[in-house]
Amino acid sequence: MVEKLEKIISQSQNIVFFGGAGVSTESGIPDFRSVDGLYHQKYDYPPETILSHTFWEERPEEFYRFYRDKLIVKGAKPNAAHLRLAKLEREGRLKAVITQNIDGLHQAAGSKTVYELHGSTLRNYCVKCGAFYDVDFIANSTGVPRCPRCGGIIKPDVVLYEEGLDEQVLSGAVSAIRRADTLIIGGTSLVVYPAAGLIRYFRGDHLVVINMQPTNADAEADLCIAKPIGQVLSEDVVVEE
C-alpha cells in the first residue's frame, strides 16, 4: 500500500494535500470533539455549541474557558506527516496544503502554501480596533480577553460554527484542487462541511485517502490506507522504478 502511494507521488507533479484532525493528533493535539472524562465534569455544553458564534456572543467567559483549555496546545511540534509534506513542496511536487486544523503546524514544518479553512489559533484580533494579538496573549489572559488599547474583545481568527469560511482562502483551495493531478486526503473523515465538499472539484488522476476510519471518498479513491498518517508518510520506503 505505502509502496503504491510512493509510486503515485513519484509520478505526480501537482499534488494537493487535504487534511484534518488526524494529522494533528499525532503531534499530541487532541481532536476537540473527542469526549474525555474531564469534559463531562467541566462543561455543560457539547463542543459544537460552545464553539459557535452565538455562544461566543452570549457566554464569552465560558467560551474562552473552553477555548484555552481545549484549543490552545502548548509545545506541539510538527510530526513526520507535516515534515514530509513540507519536503514535497520544496521538491516542487506538492503545490498546496489545505487544512481544517487551526494549530499552524504545517507552517511550523516549513510549508509555504497553506490554506487554513478554519483559521488559526495563532492569530487573534480586537473586534473593535483590529489590533493583532498572538496566541500567548489569549493563553495568558483570564476571563474575556480585552484589548489594552481600546477595551474591545479579542477574538481568535478561527471559523466558529455559524460563521462562513473566508472567501479568499476558499477560492484558493478550490483553485488548487482543480489543478491537482493527485489529491491526498489525510486524517479526516470528511464529515465537516463546507470543507469536505471541496474535494468534488478534483478532476486529476489519483485520489488517495489515508485515514484510520472509512470516509465518504473511499469509493472513488485509487488507494485507501487505514494507518496513522505520520507512519504512512515517513520516508523509509524505497520505490522500485
PDB file of C-alpha atoms in Angstrom:
ATOM      1  CA  MET A   1       0.000   0.000   0.000  1.00  0.00           C
ATOM      2  CA  VAL A   2       2.671   2.502   1.037  1.00  0.00           C
ATOM      3  CA  GLU A   3       4.843   1.461  -1.918  1.00  0.00           C
ATOM      4  CA  LYS A   4       1.895   2.193  -4.218  1.00  0.00           C
ATOM      5  CA  LEU A   5       1.477   5.628  -2.627  1.00  0.00           C
ATOM      6  CA  GLU A   6       5.171   6.407  -3.089  1.00  0.00           C
ATOM      7  CA  LYS A   7       4.917   5.405  -6.745  1.00  0.00           C
ATOM      8  CA  ILE A   8       1.957   7.769  -7.230  1.00  0.00           C
ATOM      9  CA  ILE A   9       3.916  10.558  -5.514  1.00  0.00           C
ATOM     10  CA  SER A  10       6.972   9.946  -7.681  1.00  0.00           C
ATOM     11  CA  GLN A  11       4.847  10.199 -10.837  1.00  0.00           C
ATOM     12  CA  SER A  12       2.985  13.369  -9.772  1.00  0.00           C
ATOM     13  CA  GLN A  13       3.916  16.969 -10.494  1.00  0.00           C
ATOM     14  CA  ASN A  14       0.958  18.760  -8.894  1.00  0.00           C
ATOM     15  CA  ILE A  15      -0.020  17.191  -5.571  1.00  0.00           C
ATOM     16  CA  VAL A  16      -2.500  18.793  -3.193  1.00  0.00           C
ATOM     17  CA  PHE A  17      -2.923  17.559   0.359  1.00  0.00           C
ATOM     18  CA  PHE A  18      -6.280  17.957   2.126  1.00  0.00           C
ATOM     19  CA  GLY A  19      -6.032  17.220   5.847  1.00  0.00           C
ATOM     20  CA  GLY A  20      -7.957  17.194   9.098  1.00  0.00           C
ATOM     21  CA  ALA A  21      -7.649  16.486  12.819  1.00  0.00           C
ATOM     22  CA  GLY A  22      -5.898  13.135  12.317  1.00  0.00           C
ATOM     23  CA  VAL A  23      -2.807  14.979  11.081  1.00  0.00           C
ATOM     24  CA  SER A  24      -2.537  16.937  14.341  1.00  0.00           C
ATOM     25  CA  THR A  25      -3.419  14.172  16.804  1.00  0.00           C
ATOM     26  CA  GLU A  26      -0.039  12.574  16.105  1.00  0.00           C
ATOM     27  CA  SER A  27       1.565  15.770  17.407  1.00  0.00           C
ATOM     28  CA  GLY A  28      -0.341  15.338  20.658  1.00  0.00           C
ATOM     29  CA  ILE A  29      -3.176  17.709  19.784  1.00  0.00           C
ATOM     30  CA  PRO A  30      -6.477  16.059  20.725  1.00  0.00           C
ATOM     31  CA  ASP A  31      -9.488  16.394  18.460  1.00  0.00           C
ATOM     32  CA  PHE A  32     -11.716  18.841  20.382  1.00  0.00           C
ATOM     33  CA  ARG A  33     -14.711  16.671  19.501  1.00  0.00           C
ATOM     34  CA  SER A  34     -13.243  13.721  21.354  1.00  0.00           C
ATOM     35  CA  VAL A  35     -15.041  13.301  24.653  1.00  0.00           C
ATOM     36  CA  ASP A  36     -12.978  12.641  27.756  1.00  0.00           C
ATOM     37  CA  GLY A  37     -13.956  12.092  31.358  1.00  0.00           C
ATOM     38  CA  LEU A  38     -12.964  15.609  32.319  1.00  0.00           C
ATOM     39  CA  TYR A  39     -15.094  17.092  29.577  1.00  0.00           C
ATOM     40  CA  HIS A  40     -18.333  15.901  31.143  1.00  0.00           C
ATOM     41  CA  GLN A  41     -17.353  17.247  34.555  1.00  0.00           C
ATOM     42  CA  LYS A  42     -16.131  20.622  33.339  1.00  0.00           C
ATOM     43  CA  TYR A  43     -18.504  21.730  30.590  1.00  0.00           C
ATOM     44  CA  ASP A  44     -22.273  21.890  30.462  1.00  0.00           C
ATOM     45  CA  TYR A  45     -22.484  22.059  26.658  1.00  0.00           C
ATOM     46  CA  PRO A  46     -21.160  19.999  23.741  1.00  0.00           C
ATOM     47  CA  PRO A  47     -18.097  21.406  21.919  1.00  0.00           C
ATOM     48  CA  GLU A  48     -20.105  22.300  18.810  1.00  0.00           C
ATOM     49  CA  THR A  49     -22.376  24.506  20.927  1.00  0.00           C
ATOM     50  CA  ILE A  50     -19.537  26.223  22.783  1.00  0.00           C
ATOM     51  CA  LEU A  51     -17.596  26.868  19.572  1.00  0.00           C
ATOM     52  CA  SER A  52     -20.476  28.683  17.899  1.00  0.00           C
ATOM     53  CA  HIS A  53     -20.743  32.380  17.127  1.00  0.00           C
ATOM     54  CA  THR A  54     -23.908  32.657  19.227  1.00  0.00           C
ATOM     55  CA  PHE A  55     -22.201  31.115  22.270  1.00  0.00           C
ATOM     56  CA  TRP A  56     -19.173  33.387  21.834  1.00  0.00           C
ATOM     57  CA  GLU A  57     -21.524  36.379  21.893  1.00  0.00           C
ATOM     58  CA  GLU A  58     -23.817  35.230  24.700  1.00  0.00           C
ATOM     59  CA  ARG A  59     -21.457  33.342  27.052  1.00  0.00           C
ATOM     60  CA  PRO A  60     -17.969  34.669  26.289  1.00  0.00           C
ATOM     61  CA  GLU A  61     -16.451  33.670  29.651  1.00  0.00           C
ATOM     62  CA  GLU A  62     -17.440  30.041  29.162  1.00  0.00           C
ATOM     63  CA  PHE A  63     -16.321  30.168  25.520  1.00  0.00           C
ATOM     64  CA  TYR A  64     -12.816  31.366  26.424  1.00  0.00           C
ATOM     65  CA  ARG A  65     -12.514  28.869  29.282  1.00  0.00           C
ATOM     66  CA  PHE A  66     -13.154  26.009  26.839  1.00  0.00           C
ATOM     67  CA  TYR A  67     -11.027  27.644  24.130  1.00  0.00           C
ATOM     68  CA  ARG A  68      -7.951  27.987  26.362  1.00  0.00           C
ATOM     69  CA  ASP A  69      -8.415  24.507  27.752  1.00  0.00           C
ATOM     70  CA  LYS A  70      -9.088  22.618  24.528  1.00  0.00           C
ATOM     71  CA  LEU A  71      -7.873  24.564  21.505  1.00  0.00           C
ATOM     72  CA  ILE A  72      -4.631  26.179  22.639  1.00  0.00           C
ATOM     73  CA  VAL A  73      -1.985  23.478  22.848  1.00  0.00           C
ATOM     74  CA  LYS A  74       1.468  24.402  24.111  1.00  0.00           C
ATOM     75  CA  GLY A  75       4.628  22.719  22.923  1.00  0.00           C
ATOM     76  CA  ALA A  76       3.148  20.773  19.981  1.00  0.00           C
ATOM     77  CA  LYS A  77       5.706  20.054  17.260  1.00  0.00           C
ATOM     78  CA  PRO A  78       5.231  19.038  13.620  1.00  0.00           C
ATOM     79  CA  ASN A  79       5.208  15.274  13.094  1.00  0.00           C
ATOM     80  CA  ALA A  80       6.507  13.111  10.229  1.00  0.00           C
ATOM     81  CA  ALA A  81       3.461  13.907   8.067  1.00  0.00           C
ATOM     82  CA  HIS A  82       3.906  17.687   8.374  1.00  0.00           C
ATOM     83  CA  LEU A  83       7.620  17.401   7.635  1.00  0.00           C
ATOM     84  CA  ARG A  84       7.178  15.150   4.598  1.00  0.00           C
ATOM     85  CA  LEU A  85       4.564  17.452   3.084  1.00  0.00           C
ATOM     86  CA  ALA A  86       6.887  20.436   3.517  1.00  0.00           C
ATOM     87  CA  LYS A  87       9.678  18.467   1.831  1.00  0.00           C
ATOM     88  CA  LEU A  88       7.413  17.548  -1.108  1.00  0.00           C
ATOM     89  CA  GLU A  89       6.628  21.245  -1.515  1.00  0.00           C
ATOM     90  CA  ARG A  90      10.344  22.139  -1.528  1.00  0.00           C
ATOM     91  CA  GLU A  91      10.871  19.464  -4.193  1.00  0.00           C
ATOM     92  CA  GLY A  92       8.181  21.125  -6.320  1.00  0.00           C
ATOM     93  CA  ARG A  93       5.799  18.147  -6.312  1.00  0.00           C
ATOM     94  CA  LEU A  94       3.294  19.404  -3.750  1.00  0.00           C
ATOM     95  CA  LYS A  95       1.611  22.687  -4.655  1.00  0.00           C
ATOM     96  CA  ALA A  96      -0.688  23.290  -1.662  1.00  0.00           C
ATOM     97  CA  VAL A  97      -1.803  22.052   1.728  1.00  0.00           C
ATOM     98  CA  ILE A  98      -5.465  22.577   2.537  1.00  0.00           C
ATOM     99  CA  THR A  99      -6.126  22.047   6.225  1.00  0.00           C
ATOM    100  CA  GLN A 100      -9.086  22.068   8.579  1.00  0.00           C
ATOM    101  CA  ASN A 101      -6.677  22.368  11.509  1.00  0.00           C
ATOM    102  CA  ILE A 102      -6.051  25.609  13.379  1.00  0.00           C
ATOM    103  CA  ASP A 103      -2.684  24.887  15.011  1.00  0.00           C
ATOM    104  CA  GLY A 104      -0.210  26.298  12.459  1.00  0.00           C
ATOM    105  CA  LEU A 105       1.880  23.102  12.451  1.00  0.00           C
ATOM    106  CA  HIS A 106       2.104  22.894   8.660  1.00  0.00           C
ATOM    107  CA  GLN A 107       3.771  26.306   8.579  1.00  0.00           C
ATOM    108  CA  ALA A 108       5.971  25.343  11.541  1.00  0.00           C
ATOM    109  CA  ALA A 109       7.188  22.376   9.479  1.00  0.00           C
ATOM    110  CA  GLY A 110       8.102  24.697   6.600  1.00  0.00           C
ATOM    111  CA  SER A 111       5.066  24.530   4.305  1.00  0.00           C
ATOM    112  CA  LYS A 112       4.556  27.818   2.454  1.00  0.00           C
ATOM    113  CA  THR A 113       1.268  27.433   0.548  1.00  0.00           C
ATOM    114  CA  VAL A 114      -1.259  26.538   3.243  1.00  0.00           C
ATOM    115  CA  TYR A 115      -4.978  27.234   3.014  1.00  0.00           C
ATOM    116  CA  GLU A 116      -6.340  27.243   6.566  1.00  0.00           C
ATOM    117  CA  LEU A 117     -10.059  26.668   6.026  1.00  0.00           C
ATOM    118  CA  HIS A 118     -10.932  27.142   9.688  1.00  0.00           C
ATOM    119  CA  GLY A 119      -8.394  29.845  10.554  1.00  0.00           C
ATOM    120  CA  SER A 120      -5.657  29.674  13.179  1.00  0.00           C
ATOM    121  CA  THR A 121      -5.279  29.986  16.952  1.00  0.00           C
ATOM    122  CA  LEU A 122      -2.006  31.822  16.290  1.00  0.00           C
ATOM    123  CA  ARG A 123      -3.873  34.907  15.051  1.00  0.00           C
ATOM    124  CA  ASN A 124      -6.206  36.944  17.245  1.00  0.00           C
ATOM    125  CA  TYR A 125      -7.776  40.351  16.607  1.00  0.00           C
ATOM    126  CA  CYS A 126      -9.593  43.019  18.569  1.00  0.00           C
ATOM    127  CA  VAL A 127     -13.135  43.180  17.190  1.00  0.00           C
ATOM    128  CA  LYS A 128     -13.192  46.932  17.826  1.00  0.00           C
ATOM    129  CA  CYS A 129      -9.876  48.347  16.564  1.00  0.00           C
ATOM    130  CA  GLY A 130      -8.446  45.362  14.686  1.00  0.00           C
ATOM    131  CA  ALA A 131      -5.184  45.197  16.671  1.00  0.00           C
ATOM    132  CA  PHE A 132      -3.353  41.862  16.339  1.00  0.00           C
ATOM    133  CA  TYR A 133      -2.502  39.616  19.289  1.00  0.00           C
ATOM    134  CA  ASP A 134      -0.599  36.341  19.345  1.00  0.00           C
ATOM    135  CA  VAL A 135      -1.679  33.054  20.890  1.00  0.00           C
ATOM    136  CA  ASP A 136       0.190  33.746  24.144  1.00  0.00           C
ATOM    137  CA  PHE A 137      -1.883  36.847  24.784  1.00  0.00           C
ATOM    138  CA  ILE A 138      -5.067  34.744  24.812  1.00  0.00           C
ATOM    139  CA  ALA A 139      -3.438  31.865  26.691  1.00  0.00           C
ATOM    140  CA  ASN A 140      -2.151  34.149  29.456  1.00  0.00           C
ATOM    141  CA  SER A 141      -5.317  36.218  29.799  1.00  0.00           C
ATOM    142  CA  THR A 142      -8.176  35.450  32.158  1.00  0.00           C
ATOM    143  CA  GLY A 143     -11.901  35.729  31.603  1.00  0.00           C
ATOM    144  CA  VAL A 144     -12.770  37.531  28.384  1.00  0.00           C
ATOM    145  CA  PRO A 145      -9.553  38.868  26.775  1.00  0.00           C
ATOM    146  CA  ARG A 146      -9.715  42.607  26.209  1.00  0.00           C
ATOM    147  CA  CYS A 147      -7.640  44.892  24.019  1.00  0.00           C
ATOM    148  CA  PRO A 148      -5.267  47.035  26.134  1.00  0.00           C
ATOM    149  CA  ARG A 149      -5.631  49.815  23.558  1.00  0.00           C
ATOM    150  CA  CYS A 150      -9.391  50.183  23.251  1.00  0.00           C
ATOM    151  CA  GLY A 151     -11.044  47.643  25.551  1.00  0.00           C
ATOM    152  CA  GLY A 152     -12.619  45.623  22.727  1.00  0.00           C
ATOM    153  CA  ILE A 153     -12.917  41.830  22.914  1.00  0.00           C
ATOM    154  CA  ILE A 154     -10.040  39.951  21.303  1.00  0.00           C
ATOM    155  CA  LYS A 155     -11.413  37.193  19.098  1.00  0.00           C
ATOM    156  CA  PRO A 156      -9.427  34.253  17.742  1.00  0.00           C
ATOM    157  CA  ASP A 157      -9.120  34.146  13.944  1.00  0.00           C
ATOM    158  CA  VAL A 158     -10.864  30.775  13.836  1.00  0.00           C
ATOM    159  CA  VAL A 159     -14.072  30.000  11.988  1.00  0.00           C
ATOM    160  CA  LEU A 160     -16.757  29.255  14.561  1.00  0.00           C
ATOM    161  CA  TYR A 161     -19.900  27.274  13.875  1.00  0.00           C
ATOM    162  CA  GLU A 162     -22.480  29.594  12.209  1.00  0.00           C
ATOM    163  CA  GLU A 163     -19.675  31.606  10.582  1.00  0.00           C
ATOM    164  CA  GLY A 164     -18.755  31.401   6.900  1.00  0.00           C
ATOM    165  CA  LEU A 165     -15.368  30.354   5.574  1.00  0.00           C
ATOM    166  CA  ASP A 166     -13.028  33.071   4.322  1.00  0.00           C
ATOM    167  CA  GLU A 167     -13.817  33.598   0.625  1.00  0.00           C
ATOM    168  CA  GLN A 168     -10.205  34.173  -0.384  1.00  0.00           C
ATOM    169  CA  VAL A 169      -8.998  31.010   1.370  1.00  0.00           C
ATOM    170  CA  LEU A 170     -11.883  29.058  -0.110  1.00  0.00           C
ATOM    171  CA  SER A 171     -11.250  30.172  -3.685  1.00  0.00           C
ATOM    172  CA  GLY A 172      -7.520  29.456  -3.329  1.00  0.00           C
ATOM    173  CA  ALA A 173      -8.258  25.941  -2.062  1.00  0.00           C
ATOM    174  CA  VAL A 174     -10.763  25.246  -4.856  1.00  0.00           C
ATOM    175  CA  SER A 175      -8.310  26.501  -7.475  1.00  0.00           C
ATOM    176  CA  ALA A 176      -5.516  24.286  -6.100  1.00  0.00           C
ATOM    177  CA  ILE A 177      -7.742  21.193  -6.087  1.00  0.00           C
ATOM    178  CA  ARG A 178      -8.930  21.870  -9.638  1.00  0.00           C
ATOM    179  CA  ARG A 179      -5.325  21.976 -10.901  1.00  0.00           C
ATOM    180  CA  ALA A 180      -4.049  18.963  -8.951  1.00  0.00           C
ATOM    181  CA  ASP A 181      -3.023  15.745 -10.682  1.00  0.00           C
ATOM    182  CA  THR A 182      -3.026  13.925  -7.323  1.00  0.00           C
ATOM    183  CA  LEU A 183      -5.181  14.693  -4.286  1.00  0.00           C
ATOM    184  CA  ILE A 184      -4.134  13.093  -0.997  1.00  0.00           C
ATOM    185  CA  ILE A 185      -6.799  13.229   1.709  1.00  0.00           C
ATOM    186  CA  GLY A 186      -5.396  12.540   5.165  1.00  0.00           C
ATOM    187  CA  GLY A 187      -6.589  12.436   8.750  1.00  0.00           C
ATOM    188  CA  THR A 188     -10.160  13.491   8.037  1.00  0.00           C
ATOM    189  CA  SER A 189     -13.423  11.571   7.853  1.00  0.00           C
ATOM    190  CA  LEU A 190     -14.855  14.246   5.537  1.00  0.00           C
ATOM    191  CA  VAL A 191     -17.893  14.967   7.701  1.00  0.00           C
ATOM    192  CA  VAL A 192     -17.406  18.694   8.343  1.00  0.00           C
ATOM    193  CA  TYR A 193     -18.991  20.866   5.648  1.00  0.00           C
ATOM    194  CA  PRO A 194     -18.475  23.024   3.687  1.00  0.00           C
ATOM    195  CA  ALA A 195     -14.801  21.983   3.889  1.00  0.00           C
ATOM    196  CA  ALA A 196     -15.476  18.345   2.977  1.00  0.00           C
ATOM    197  CA  GLY A 197     -17.361  19.410  -0.141  1.00  0.00           C
ATOM    198  CA  LEU A 198     -14.213  20.861  -1.705  1.00  0.00           C
ATOM    199  CA  ILE A 199     -12.969  17.501  -2.925  1.00  0.00           C
ATOM    200  CA  ARG A 200     -15.726  17.419  -5.543  1.00  0.00           C
ATOM    201  CA  TYR A 201     -13.635  19.914  -7.541  1.00  0.00           C
ATOM    202  CA  PHE A 202     -10.886  17.329  -8.082  1.00  0.00           C
ATOM    203  CA  ARG A 203     -10.508  16.219 -11.701  1.00  0.00           C
ATOM    204  CA  GLY A 204      -6.984  14.762 -11.576  1.00  0.00           C
ATOM    205  CA  ASP A 205      -5.512  11.278 -11.985  1.00  0.00           C
ATOM    206  CA  HIS A 206      -5.061   9.890  -8.483  1.00  0.00           C
ATOM    207  CA  LEU A 207      -7.218  10.206  -5.375  1.00  0.00           C
ATOM    208  CA  VAL A 208      -5.586   8.799  -2.229  1.00  0.00           C
ATOM    209  CA  VAL A 209      -7.211   8.509   1.208  1.00  0.00           C
ATOM    210  CA  ILE A 210      -5.122   7.970   4.359  1.00  0.00           C
ATOM    211  CA  ASN A 211      -7.437   7.724   7.354  1.00  0.00           C
ATOM    212  CA  MET A 212      -7.998   5.334  10.221  1.00  0.00           C
ATOM    213  CA  GLN A 213     -11.772   5.261   9.660  1.00  0.00           C
ATOM    214  CA  PRO A 214     -13.745   4.923   6.410  1.00  0.00           C
ATOM    215  CA  THR A 215     -14.583   8.164   4.589  1.00  0.00           C
ATOM    216  CA  ASN A 216     -17.108   9.335   2.008  1.00  0.00           C
ATOM    217  CA  ALA A 217     -14.345   9.427  -0.605  1.00  0.00           C
ATOM    218  CA  ASP A 218     -13.229   5.789  -0.270  1.00  0.00           C
ATOM    219  CA  ALA A 219     -15.426   4.537  -3.120  1.00  0.00           C
ATOM    220  CA  GLU A 220     -13.813   6.908  -5.642  1.00  0.00           C
ATOM    221  CA  ALA A 221     -10.250   6.582  -4.319  1.00  0.00           C
ATOM    222  CA  ASP A 222      -7.469   4.789  -6.204  1.00  0.00           C
ATOM    223  CA  LEU A 223      -5.870   3.940  -2.877  1.00  0.00           C
ATOM    224  CA  CYS A 224      -7.149   3.797   0.729  1.00  0.00           C
ATOM    225  CA  ILE A 225      -4.698   3.313   3.597  1.00  0.00           C
ATOM    226  CA  ALA A 226      -6.044   2.795   7.131  1.00  0.00           C
ATOM    227  CA  LYS A 227      -2.884   3.614   9.076  1.00  0.00           C
ATOM    228  CA  PRO A 228      -1.607   6.617  11.067  1.00  0.00           C
ATOM    229  CA  ILE A 229      -0.658   9.303   8.568  1.00  0.00           C
ATOM    230  CA  GLY A 230       2.755  10.056  10.091  1.00  0.00           C
ATOM    231  CA  GLN A 231       3.676   6.412   9.696  1.00  0.00           C
ATOM    232  CA  VAL A 232       2.466   6.324   6.084  1.00  0.00           C
ATOM    233  CA  LEU A 233       4.278   9.500   5.024  1.00  0.00           C
ATOM    234  CA  SER A 234       7.551   8.834   6.839  1.00  0.00           C
ATOM    235  CA  GLU A 235      10.292   8.260   4.304  1.00  0.00           C
ATOM    236  CA  ASP A 236      11.598   4.754   4.819  1.00  0.00           C
ATOM    237  CA  VAL A 237      10.112   3.250   1.669  1.00  0.00           C
ATOM    238  CA  VAL A 238      12.215   2.581  -1.404  1.00  0.00           C
ATOM    239  CA  VAL A 239      10.264   2.737  -4.639  1.00  0.00           C
ATOM    240  CA  GLU A 240      11.380   0.495  -7.436  1.00  0.00           C
ATOM    241  CA  GLU A 241      11.075   2.253 -10.775  1.00  0.00           C
TER     242      GLU A 241
END
